[in-house]
PDB file of C-alpha atoms in Angstrom:
ATOM      1  CA  MET A   1     125.085 -56.599 -42.989  1.00  0.00           C
ATOM      2  CA  SER A   2     124.510 -57.105 -39.377  1.00  0.00           C
ATOM      3  CA  THR A   3     122.021 -59.551 -38.066  1.00  0.00           C
ATOM      4  CA  ALA A   4     119.718 -58.290 -35.360  1.00  0.00           C
ATOM      5  CA  THR A   5     119.783 -60.585 -32.468  1.00  0.00           C
ATOM      6  CA  SER A   6     117.237 -60.668 -29.755  1.00  0.00           C
ATOM      7  CA  SER A   7     117.706 -62.230 -26.392  1.00  0.00           C
ATOM      8  CA  ALA A   8     114.645 -63.932 -25.043  1.00  0.00           C
ATOM      9  CA  GLN A   9     113.678 -62.267 -21.810  1.00  0.00           C
ATOM     10  CA  PRO A  10     111.648 -64.395 -19.408  1.00  0.00           C
ATOM     11  CA  LEU A  11     108.246 -62.993 -18.785  1.00  0.00           C
ATOM     12  CA  GLU A  12     107.839 -61.688 -15.304  1.00  0.00           C
ATOM     13  CA  GLN A  13     105.318 -63.738 -13.464  1.00  0.00           C
ATOM     14  CA  TYR A  14     102.269 -61.778 -12.470  1.00  0.00           C
ATOM     15  CA  ARG A  15     101.941 -61.216  -8.789  1.00  0.00           C
ATOM     16  CA  ALA A  16      98.780 -59.921  -7.265  1.00  0.00           C
ATOM     17  CA  PRO A  17      99.309 -56.728  -5.282  1.00  0.00           C
ATOM     18  CA  GLU A  18      99.550 -57.320  -1.581  1.00  0.00           C
ATOM     19  CA  HIS A  19      97.538 -55.095   0.705  1.00  0.00           C
ATOM     20  CA  ARG A  20      98.002 -55.370   4.424  1.00  0.00           C
ATOM     21  CA  VAL A  21      94.860 -54.764   6.421  1.00  0.00           C
ATOM     22  CA  THR A  22      95.677 -52.253   9.133  1.00  0.00           C
ATOM     23  CA  PHE A  23      93.573 -51.029  12.027  1.00  0.00           C
ATOM     24  CA  GLY A  24      93.517 -47.584  10.438  1.00  0.00           C
ATOM     25  CA  GLY A  25      92.084 -49.125   7.272  1.00  0.00           C
ATOM     26  CA  LEU A  26      89.398 -50.885   9.296  1.00  0.00           C
ATOM     27  CA  VAL A  27      88.509 -47.612  11.013  1.00  0.00           C
ATOM     28  CA  ARG A  28      88.183 -45.848   7.643  1.00  0.00           C
ATOM     29  CA  SER A  29      86.019 -48.691   6.363  1.00  0.00           C
ATOM     30  CA  GLU A  30      83.776 -48.614   9.430  1.00  0.00           C
ATOM     31  CA  TRP A  31      83.498 -44.821   9.187  1.00  0.00           C
ATOM     32  CA  ILE A  32      82.177 -45.101   5.634  1.00  0.00           C
ATOM     33  CA  LYS A  33      79.757 -47.856   6.630  1.00  0.00           C
ATOM     34  CA  PHE A  34      78.559 -45.890   9.674  1.00  0.00           C
ATOM     35  CA  TRP A  35      77.405 -42.901   7.622  1.00  0.00           C
ATOM     36  CA  SER A  36      76.176 -45.056   4.717  1.00  0.00           C
ATOM     37  CA  VAL A  37      73.467 -46.878   6.690  1.00  0.00           C
ATOM     38  CA  ARG A  38      70.272 -44.839   6.577  1.00  0.00           C
ATOM     39  CA  SER A  39      68.896 -46.147   9.890  1.00  0.00           C
ATOM     40  CA  VAL A  40      72.080 -45.099  11.683  1.00  0.00           C
ATOM     41  CA  VAL A  41      71.976 -41.607  10.204  1.00  0.00           C
ATOM     42  CA  VAL A  42      68.299 -41.230  11.145  1.00  0.00           C
ATOM     43  CA  THR A  43      68.852 -42.373  14.734  1.00  0.00           C
ATOM     44  CA  MET A  44      71.797 -40.005  15.136  1.00  0.00           C
ATOM     45  CA  VAL A  45      69.635 -37.105  13.959  1.00  0.00           C
ATOM     46  CA  VAL A  46      66.832 -38.240  16.307  1.00  0.00           C
ATOM     47  CA  SER A  47      69.240 -38.383  19.254  1.00  0.00           C
ATOM     48  CA  PHE A  48      70.372 -34.797  18.592  1.00  0.00           C
ATOM     49  CA  ALA A  49      66.791 -33.547  18.227  1.00  0.00           C
ATOM     50  CA  ALA A  50      65.627 -35.427  21.338  1.00  0.00           C
ATOM     51  CA  ILE A  51      68.398 -34.089  23.583  1.00  0.00           C
ATOM     52  CA  VAL A  52      67.929 -30.476  22.480  1.00  0.00           C
ATOM     53  CA  GLY A  53      64.151 -30.487  21.962  1.00  0.00           C
ATOM     54  CA  ILE A  54      63.141 -32.232  25.187  1.00  0.00           C
ATOM     55  CA  GLY A  55      65.629 -30.185  27.192  1.00  0.00           C
ATOM     56  CA  VAL A  56      64.207 -26.890  25.925  1.00  0.00           C
ATOM     57  CA  LEU A  57      60.589 -28.023  26.357  1.00  0.00           C
ATOM     58  CA  THR A  58      61.278 -29.178  29.917  1.00  0.00           C
ATOM     59  CA  SER A  59      62.870 -25.823  30.682  1.00  0.00           C
ATOM     60  CA  PHE A  60      59.778 -24.008  29.407  1.00  0.00           C
ATOM     61  CA  ALA A  61      57.546 -26.310  31.476  1.00  0.00           C
ATOM     62  CA  THR A  62      59.690 -25.729  34.561  1.00  0.00           C
ATOM     63  CA  ARG A  63      59.519 -21.964  34.070  1.00  0.00           C
ATOM     64  CA  ALA A  64      55.738 -22.178  33.812  1.00  0.00           C
ATOM     65  CA  VAL A  65      55.525 -24.101  37.105  1.00  0.00           C
ATOM     66  CA  LEU A  66      57.809 -21.623  38.818  1.00  0.00           C
ATOM     67  CA  SER A  67      55.624 -18.724  37.725  1.00  0.00           C
ATOM     68  CA  SER A  68      53.160 -19.723  40.454  1.00  0.00           C
ATOM     69  CA  ALA A  69      54.112 -19.305  44.113  1.00  0.00           C
ATOM     70  CA  GLU A  70      52.861 -22.768  45.086  1.00  0.00           C
ATOM     71  CA  GLY A  71      54.737 -24.482  42.276  1.00  0.00           C
ATOM     72  CA  GLY A  72      57.947 -22.624  43.047  1.00  0.00           C
ATOM     73  CA  GLN A  73      57.777 -23.523  46.737  1.00  0.00           C
ATOM     74  CA  ALA A  74      57.159 -27.178  45.941  1.00  0.00           C
ATOM     75  CA  MET A  75      60.131 -27.380  43.539  1.00  0.00           C
ATOM     76  CA  ALA A  76      62.375 -25.541  45.976  1.00  0.00           C
ATOM     77  CA  ALA A  77      61.437 -28.053  48.693  1.00  0.00           C
ATOM     78  CA  GLN A  78      62.375 -30.912  46.337  1.00  0.00           C
ATOM     79  CA  GLY A  79      65.788 -29.372  45.550  1.00  0.00           C
ATOM     80  CA  PHE A  80      65.386 -27.621  42.215  1.00  0.00           C
ATOM     81  CA  ASP A  81      68.070 -28.550  39.655  1.00  0.00           C
ATOM     82  CA  GLY A  82      68.025 -26.226  36.661  1.00  0.00           C
ATOM     83  CA  VAL A  83      70.827 -28.151  34.899  1.00  0.00           C
ATOM     84  CA  GLY A  84      68.894 -31.391  35.260  1.00  0.00           C
ATOM     85  CA  ALA A  85      65.810 -29.753  33.752  1.00  0.00           C
ATOM     86  CA  SER A  86      67.681 -28.613  30.623  1.00  0.00           C
ATOM     87  CA  LEU A  87      69.372 -32.024  30.206  1.00  0.00           C
ATOM     88  CA  THR A  88      66.247 -34.172  30.568  1.00  0.00           C
ATOM     89  CA  GLY A  89      66.506 -35.112  26.877  1.00  0.00           C
ATOM     90  CA  ALA A  90      69.857 -36.815  27.494  1.00  0.00           C
ATOM     91  CA  GLN A  91      68.056 -39.577  29.424  1.00  0.00           C
ATOM     92  CA  LEU A  92      65.903 -40.349  26.385  1.00  0.00           C
ATOM     93  CA  GLY A  93      69.015 -39.995  24.242  1.00  0.00           C
ATOM     94  CA  THR A  94      70.479 -43.062  25.953  1.00  0.00           C
ATOM     95  CA  LEU A  95      67.748 -45.159  24.359  1.00  0.00           C
ATOM     96  CA  VAL A  96      68.525 -43.804  20.892  1.00  0.00           C
ATOM     97  CA  VAL A  97      72.329 -44.134  21.050  1.00  0.00           C
ATOM     98  CA  ALA A  98      71.972 -47.641  22.502  1.00  0.00           C
ATOM     99  CA  ALA A  99      69.941 -48.518  19.410  1.00  0.00           C
ATOM    100  CA  VAL A 100      72.726 -47.090  17.221  1.00  0.00           C
ATOM    101  CA  GLY A 101      75.286 -49.252  19.013  1.00  0.00           C
ATOM    102  CA  VAL A 102      73.209 -52.384  18.465  1.00  0.00           C
ATOM    103  CA  ILE A 103      72.438 -51.601  14.817  1.00  0.00           C
ATOM    104  CA  VAL A 104      76.053 -51.053  13.687  1.00  0.00           C
ATOM    105  CA  ILE A 105      76.929 -54.682  14.510  1.00  0.00           C
ATOM    106  CA  ALA A 106      73.603 -56.575  14.460  1.00  0.00           C
ATOM    107  CA  GLY A 107      72.667 -55.011  11.116  1.00  0.00           C
ATOM    108  CA  GLU A 108      75.675 -56.692   9.497  1.00  0.00           C
ATOM    109  CA  PHE A 109      74.520 -60.097  10.743  1.00  0.00           C
ATOM    110  CA  SER A 110      71.027 -59.573   9.305  1.00  0.00           C
ATOM    111  CA  THR A 111      72.340 -58.506   5.868  1.00  0.00           C
ATOM    112  CA  GLY A 112      75.248 -60.972   5.692  1.00  0.00           C
ATOM    113  CA  MET A 113      77.789 -58.130   5.449  1.00  0.00           C
ATOM    114  CA  ILE A 114      79.578 -59.570   8.467  1.00  0.00           C
ATOM    115  CA  ARG A 115      80.975 -62.389   6.256  1.00  0.00           C
ATOM    116  CA  THR A 116      82.768 -59.848   4.081  1.00  0.00           C
ATOM    117  CA  SER A 117      84.100 -58.091   7.175  1.00  0.00           C
ATOM    118  CA  VAL A 118      85.390 -61.370   8.623  1.00  0.00           C
ATOM    119  CA  VAL A 119      87.087 -62.348   5.344  1.00  0.00           C
ATOM    120  CA  THR A 120      88.783 -58.931   5.271  1.00  0.00           C
ATOM    121  CA  ALA A 121      89.934 -59.148   8.888  1.00  0.00           C
ATOM    122  CA  PRO A 122      90.132 -62.850   9.849  1.00  0.00           C
ATOM    123  CA  ARG A 123      91.287 -62.113  13.395  1.00  0.00           C
ATOM    124  CA  ARG A 124      87.915 -60.392  13.919  1.00  0.00           C
ATOM    125  CA  LEU A 125      88.867 -58.416  17.029  1.00  0.00           C
ATOM    126  CA  GLY A 126      89.917 -55.506  14.830  1.00  0.00           C
ATOM    127  CA  ILE A 127      86.377 -55.337  13.455  1.00  0.00           C
ATOM    128  CA  ILE A 128      84.701 -54.672  16.784  1.00  0.00           C
ATOM    129  CA  GLY A 129      87.613 -52.459  17.855  1.00  0.00           C
ATOM    130  CA  ALA A 130      87.221 -50.262  14.765  1.00  0.00           C
ATOM    131  CA  LYS A 131      83.442 -50.149  15.233  1.00  0.00           C
ATOM    132  CA  ALA A 132      83.909 -49.083  18.861  1.00  0.00           C
ATOM    133  CA  VAL A 133      86.285 -46.248  17.900  1.00  0.00           C
ATOM    134  CA  VAL A 134      84.006 -44.938  15.134  1.00  0.00           C
ATOM    135  CA  LEU A 135      80.900 -45.241  17.322  1.00  0.00           C
ATOM    136  CA  ALA A 136      82.490 -43.524  20.325  1.00  0.00           C
ATOM    137  CA  VAL A 137      83.864 -40.601  18.285  1.00  0.00           C
ATOM    138  CA  ASN A 138      80.619 -39.945  16.420  1.00  0.00           C
ATOM    139  CA  VAL A 139      78.378 -40.254  19.501  1.00  0.00           C
ATOM    140  CA  ALA A 140      80.730 -38.040  21.531  1.00  0.00           C
ATOM    141  CA  VAL A 141      80.757 -35.291  18.901  1.00  0.00           C
ATOM    142  CA  VAL A 142      77.035 -35.329  18.034  1.00  0.00           C
ATOM    143  CA  THR A 143      75.710 -35.680  21.580  1.00  0.00           C
ATOM    144  CA  GLY A 144      78.389 -33.344  22.958  1.00  0.00           C
ATOM    145  CA  VAL A 145      77.135 -30.532  20.735  1.00  0.00           C
ATOM    146  CA  ALA A 146      73.521 -31.441  21.563  1.00  0.00           C
ATOM    147  CA  VAL A 147      74.119 -31.475  25.346  1.00  0.00           C
ATOM    148  CA  LEU A 148      75.888 -28.106  25.250  1.00  0.00           C
ATOM    149  CA  LEU A 149      73.167 -26.569  23.074  1.00  0.00           C
ATOM    150  CA  ALA A 150      70.393 -27.961  25.309  1.00  0.00           C
ATOM    151  CA  PHE A 151      72.136 -26.537  28.375  1.00  0.00           C
ATOM    152  CA  LEU A 152      72.622 -23.055  26.871  1.00  0.00           C
ATOM    153  CA  LEU A 153      69.067 -22.812  25.513  1.00  0.00           C
ATOM    154  CA  GLY A 154      67.527 -24.268  28.680  1.00  0.00           C
ATOM    155  CA  GLN A 155      69.416 -21.905  30.959  1.00  0.00           C
ATOM    156  CA  ALA A 156      68.429 -18.970  28.739  1.00  0.00           C
ATOM    157  CA  VAL A 157      64.785 -19.940  29.302  1.00  0.00           C
ATOM    158  CA  LEU A 158      65.208 -20.380  33.081  1.00  0.00           C
ATOM    159  CA  ASP A 159      67.200 -17.169  33.354  1.00  0.00           C
ATOM    160  CA  THR A 160      64.029 -15.203  32.623  1.00  0.00           C
ATOM    161  CA  ARG A 161      63.069 -16.218  36.213  1.00  0.00           C
ATOM    162  CA  ASP A 162      66.612 -15.619  37.479  1.00  0.00           C
ATOM    163  CA  LEU A 163      67.114 -19.386  37.875  1.00  0.00           C
ATOM    164  CA  GLY A 164      69.724 -19.960  35.178  1.00  0.00           C
ATOM    165  CA  VAL A 165      73.284 -21.094  35.941  1.00  0.00           C
ATOM    166  CA  SER A 166      76.534 -20.748  33.993  1.00  0.00           C
ATOM    167  CA  LEU A 167      79.214 -23.190  32.906  1.00  0.00           C
ATOM    168  CA  GLY A 168      81.541 -21.937  35.626  1.00  0.00           C
ATOM    169  CA  ASP A 169      79.234 -22.797  38.519  1.00  0.00           C
ATOM    170  CA  ASP A 170      80.112 -25.707  40.793  1.00  0.00           C
ATOM    171  CA  GLY A 171      79.326 -29.126  39.334  1.00  0.00           C
ATOM    172  CA  VAL A 172      77.953 -27.841  36.020  1.00  0.00           C
ATOM    173  CA  ALA A 173      80.902 -28.830  33.808  1.00  0.00           C
ATOM    174  CA  ARG A 174      81.047 -32.246  35.501  1.00  0.00           C
ATOM    175  CA  ALA A 175      77.340 -32.791  34.849  1.00  0.00           C
ATOM    176  CA  LEU A 176      77.688 -31.884  31.154  1.00  0.00           C
ATOM    177  CA  LEU A 177      80.729 -34.107  30.633  1.00  0.00           C
ATOM    178  CA  GLY A 178      79.045 -36.857  32.655  1.00  0.00           C
ATOM    179  CA  ASN A 179      76.032 -36.835  30.349  1.00  0.00           C
ATOM    180  CA  VAL A 180      78.232 -37.094  27.240  1.00  0.00           C
ATOM    181  CA  ALA A 181      80.263 -39.914  28.819  1.00  0.00           C
ATOM    182  CA  MET A 182      77.014 -41.665  29.776  1.00  0.00           C
ATOM    183  CA  LEU A 183      75.742 -41.499  26.182  1.00  0.00           C
ATOM    184  CA  VAL A 184      79.037 -42.796  24.742  1.00  0.00           C
ATOM    185  CA  GLY A 185      79.177 -45.610  27.303  1.00  0.00           C
ATOM    186  CA  VAL A 186      75.608 -46.723  26.677  1.00  0.00           C
ATOM    187  CA  ALA A 187      76.255 -46.735  22.909  1.00  0.00           C
ATOM    188  CA  LEU A 188      79.346 -48.949  23.422  1.00  0.00           C
ATOM    189  CA  ALA A 189      77.330 -51.216  25.725  1.00  0.00           C
ATOM    190  CA  GLY A 190      74.762 -51.495  22.920  1.00  0.00           C
ATOM    191  CA  LEU A 191      77.569 -52.526  20.561  1.00  0.00           C
ATOM    192  CA  GLY A 192      78.622 -55.288  22.954  1.00  0.00           C
ATOM    193  CA  VAL A 193      75.057 -56.537  23.414  1.00  0.00           C
ATOM    194  CA  GLY A 194      74.484 -56.417  19.646  1.00  0.00           C
ATOM    195  CA  ALA A 195      77.558 -58.597  19.059  1.00  0.00           C
ATOM    196  CA  LEU A 196      76.292 -61.072  21.665  1.00  0.00           C
ATOM    197  CA  ILE A 197      72.668 -61.329  20.495  1.00  0.00           C
ATOM    198  CA  ARG A 198      73.224 -60.642  16.750  1.00  0.00           C
ATOM    199  CA  ASN A 199      69.655 -59.431  16.344  1.00  0.00           C
ATOM    200  CA  ALA A 200      68.768 -55.726  16.235  1.00  0.00           C
ATOM    201  CA  ALA A 201      65.298 -55.996  17.817  1.00  0.00           C
ATOM    202  CA  GLY A 202      66.462 -58.362  20.553  1.00  0.00           C
ATOM    203  CA  GLY A 203      69.541 -56.286  21.299  1.00  0.00           C
ATOM    204  CA  ILE A 204      67.621 -53.002  21.545  1.00  0.00           C
ATOM    205  CA  CYS A 205      64.986 -54.564  23.828  1.00  0.00           C
ATOM    206  CA  THR A 206      67.714 -55.965  26.072  1.00  0.00           C
ATOM    207  CA  VAL A 207      69.457 -52.596  26.464  1.00  0.00           C
ATOM    208  CA  VAL A 208      66.167 -50.748  27.041  1.00  0.00           C
ATOM    209  CA  ALA A 209      65.230 -53.248  29.738  1.00  0.00           C
ATOM    210  CA  ALA A 210      68.642 -52.862  31.388  1.00  0.00           C
ATOM    211  CA  VAL A 211      68.464 -49.044  31.401  1.00  0.00           C
ATOM    212  CA  PHE A 212      64.795 -48.328  32.117  1.00  0.00           C
ATOM    213  CA  VAL A 213      62.984 -51.466  33.369  1.00  0.00           C
ATOM    214  CA  VAL A 214      65.379 -53.300  35.688  1.00  0.00           C
ATOM    215  CA  PRO A 215      66.022 -50.233  37.933  1.00  0.00           C
ATOM    216  CA  LEU A 216      62.266 -50.066  38.607  1.00  0.00           C
ATOM    217  CA  LEU A 217      62.108 -53.777  39.383  1.00  0.00           C
ATOM    218  CA  LEU A 218      64.976 -53.377  41.865  1.00  0.00           C
ATOM    219  CA  LEU A 219      63.177 -50.706  43.912  1.00  0.00           C
ATOM    220  CA  PRO A 220      61.069 -53.117  46.032  1.00  0.00           C
ATOM    221  CA  VAL A 221      64.031 -55.399  46.828  1.00  0.00           C
ATOM    222  CA  PRO A 222      64.512 -55.072  50.628  1.00  0.00           C
ATOM    223  CA  GLU A 223      67.812 -53.965  52.110  1.00  0.00           C
ATOM    224  CA  SER A 224      68.037 -57.249  54.064  1.00  0.00           C
ATOM    225  CA  TRP A 225      68.451 -58.944  50.657  1.00  0.00           C
ATOM    226  CA  GLY A 226      71.135 -56.497  49.621  1.00  0.00           C
ATOM    227  CA  GLY A 227      68.716 -54.375  47.621  1.00  0.00           C
ATOM    228  CA  ASP A 228      70.509 -51.081  48.348  1.00  0.00           C
ATOM    229  CA  ARG A 229      73.886 -52.421  47.154  1.00  0.00           C
ATOM    230  CA  ILE A 230      72.340 -54.050  44.083  1.00  0.00           C
ATOM    231  CA  ARG A 231      70.637 -50.783  43.156  1.00  0.00           C
ATOM    232  CA  GLU A 232      73.864 -48.800  43.620  1.00  0.00           C
ATOM    233  CA  PHE A 233      75.939 -51.080  41.403  1.00  0.00           C
ATOM    234  CA  TRP A 234      73.350 -51.733  38.706  1.00  0.00           C
ATOM    235  CA  PHE A 235      74.496 -50.583  35.236  1.00  0.00           C
ATOM    236  CA  SER A 236      72.172 -47.603  34.702  1.00  0.00           C
ATOM    237  CA  ASN A 237      72.343 -46.406  38.343  1.00  0.00           C
ATOM    238  CA  THR A 238      76.131 -46.109  38.487  1.00  0.00           C
ATOM    239  CA  TYR A 239      76.363 -42.880  36.455  1.00  0.00           C
ATOM    240  CA  LEU A 240      73.435 -40.979  38.031  1.00  0.00           C
ATOM    241  CA  ASN A 241      75.511 -38.766  40.343  1.00  0.00           C
ATOM    242  CA  ALA A 242      78.041 -38.100  37.558  1.00  0.00           C
ATOM    243  CA  THR A 243      75.319 -36.587  35.370  1.00  0.00           C
ATOM    244  CA  THR A 244      73.719 -34.215  37.890  1.00  0.00           C
ATOM    245  CA  VAL A 245      74.797 -31.195  39.910  1.00  0.00           C
ATOM    246  CA  THR A 246      72.748 -32.241  42.949  1.00  0.00           C
ATOM    247  CA  GLN A 247      74.193 -35.434  44.423  1.00  0.00           C
ATOM    248  CA  SER A 248      71.992 -38.219  45.789  1.00  0.00           C
ATOM    249  CA  ASP A 249      73.022 -40.222  48.869  1.00  0.00           C
ATOM    250  CA  GLY A 250      71.205 -43.282  47.551  1.00  0.00           C
ATOM    251  CA  TYR A 251      73.739 -43.920  44.769  1.00  0.00           C
ATOM    252  CA  LEU A 252      77.510 -44.195  44.318  1.00  0.00           C
ATOM    253  CA  SER A 253      79.539 -40.984  44.301  1.00  0.00           C
ATOM    254  CA  ALA A 254      80.278 -39.424  40.917  1.00  0.00           C
ATOM    255  CA  GLY A 255      83.856 -40.726  40.670  1.00  0.00           C
ATOM    256  CA  THR A 256      83.209 -44.224  42.037  1.00  0.00           C
ATOM    257  CA  GLY A 257      80.018 -44.617  40.033  1.00  0.00           C
ATOM    258  CA  PHE A 258      81.696 -43.597  36.794  1.00  0.00           C
ATOM    259  CA  GLY A 259      84.495 -46.104  37.446  1.00  0.00           C
ATOM    260  CA  VAL A 260      81.959 -48.916  37.941  1.00  0.00           C
ATOM    261  CA  PHE A 261      80.124 -47.786  34.800  1.00  0.00           C
ATOM    262  CA  VAL A 262      83.366 -48.052  32.766  1.00  0.00           C
ATOM    263  CA  ILE A 263      83.842 -51.610  34.081  1.00  0.00           C
ATOM    264  CA  TRP A 264      80.277 -52.496  33.017  1.00  0.00           C
ATOM    265  CA  VAL A 265      80.907 -51.168  29.490  1.00  0.00           C
ATOM    266  CA  ALA A 266      84.293 -52.924  29.235  1.00  0.00           C
ATOM    267  CA  VAL A 267      82.773 -56.261  30.317  1.00  0.00           C
ATOM    268  CA  LEU A 268      79.898 -56.020  27.809  1.00  0.00           C
ATOM    269  CA  LEU A 269      82.258 -55.029  24.991  1.00  0.00           C
ATOM    270  CA  GLY A 270      84.639 -57.843  25.970  1.00  0.00           C
ATOM    271  CA  LEU A 271      81.834 -60.419  25.918  1.00  0.00           C
ATOM    272  CA  GLY A 272      80.732 -59.131  22.507  1.00  0.00           C
ATOM    273  CA  ALA A 273      84.297 -59.369  21.172  1.00  0.00           C
ATOM    274  CA  LEU A 274      84.651 -62.904  22.575  1.00  0.00           C
ATOM    275  CA  ALA A 275      81.394 -63.946  20.895  1.00  0.00           C
ATOM    276  CA  LEU A 276      82.516 -62.463  17.558  1.00  0.00           C
ATOM    277  CA  ARG A 277      85.903 -64.168  17.904  1.00  0.00           C
ATOM    278  CA  SER A 278      84.681 -67.633  18.843  1.00  0.00           C
ATOM    279  CA  ARG A 279      81.297 -68.113  17.152  1.00  0.00           C
ATOM    280  CA  ASP A 280      80.641 -68.882  13.474  1.00  0.00           C
ATOM    281  CA  VAL A 281      79.108 -66.213  11.268  1.00  0.00           C
TER     282      VAL A 281
END
């Protein structure tokens, strides 16, 4: 008879699984959050509808004005820009995408979700970096399709008066890409301002004032006080020549202006990242 012997095996100590937070994981997380927030989805839909709808309506209105001899002569004297007419909605779109940029970061402060994000990524810079990537990609795709559609529909309307242009004409492609770049840049600037102010209403008001109000306040500043240079280098004036076919002598050239605009966006995003990195949540 054999005796069964058993050797006591030490129980393996339980170890919690280790998961390393990567930037790709943060991007996936921010992507899910981006399309899970109802206000963000609504504003993205509104931006698409505004760019296309206002562009087509402006094209119809322009065609109606050009149907009269007096109206046509007046618009010709002012330098008629058919591309600008079909892309009028992109200017209003800047307001909407700026609101999206503010909401994606300020909304987390209002709900307390930012604490969970900070616990997940203690270094914090990855949070705003992932938000910037997700925001830029989504705004570029949605507004890119909207800008192209507004251009095609608007030119189809103007072409009934033989005023339409094509994508291959001089300056047209640059104007379309400039409008998309403008919308992406303003959205990223909104993200930076939202991280600084941490309040959605305050952040949106600040960006709206910077884009629409301050340029008007700068108009009466005399040149002896440097008013012309201040107007040229102000945030929302830097990209004007990059978004139009007809160039204006009163603003920076398309290339120089776009470079200054990129610096503006980088500074605002950097200040927002510094605030997120250094301030308590």
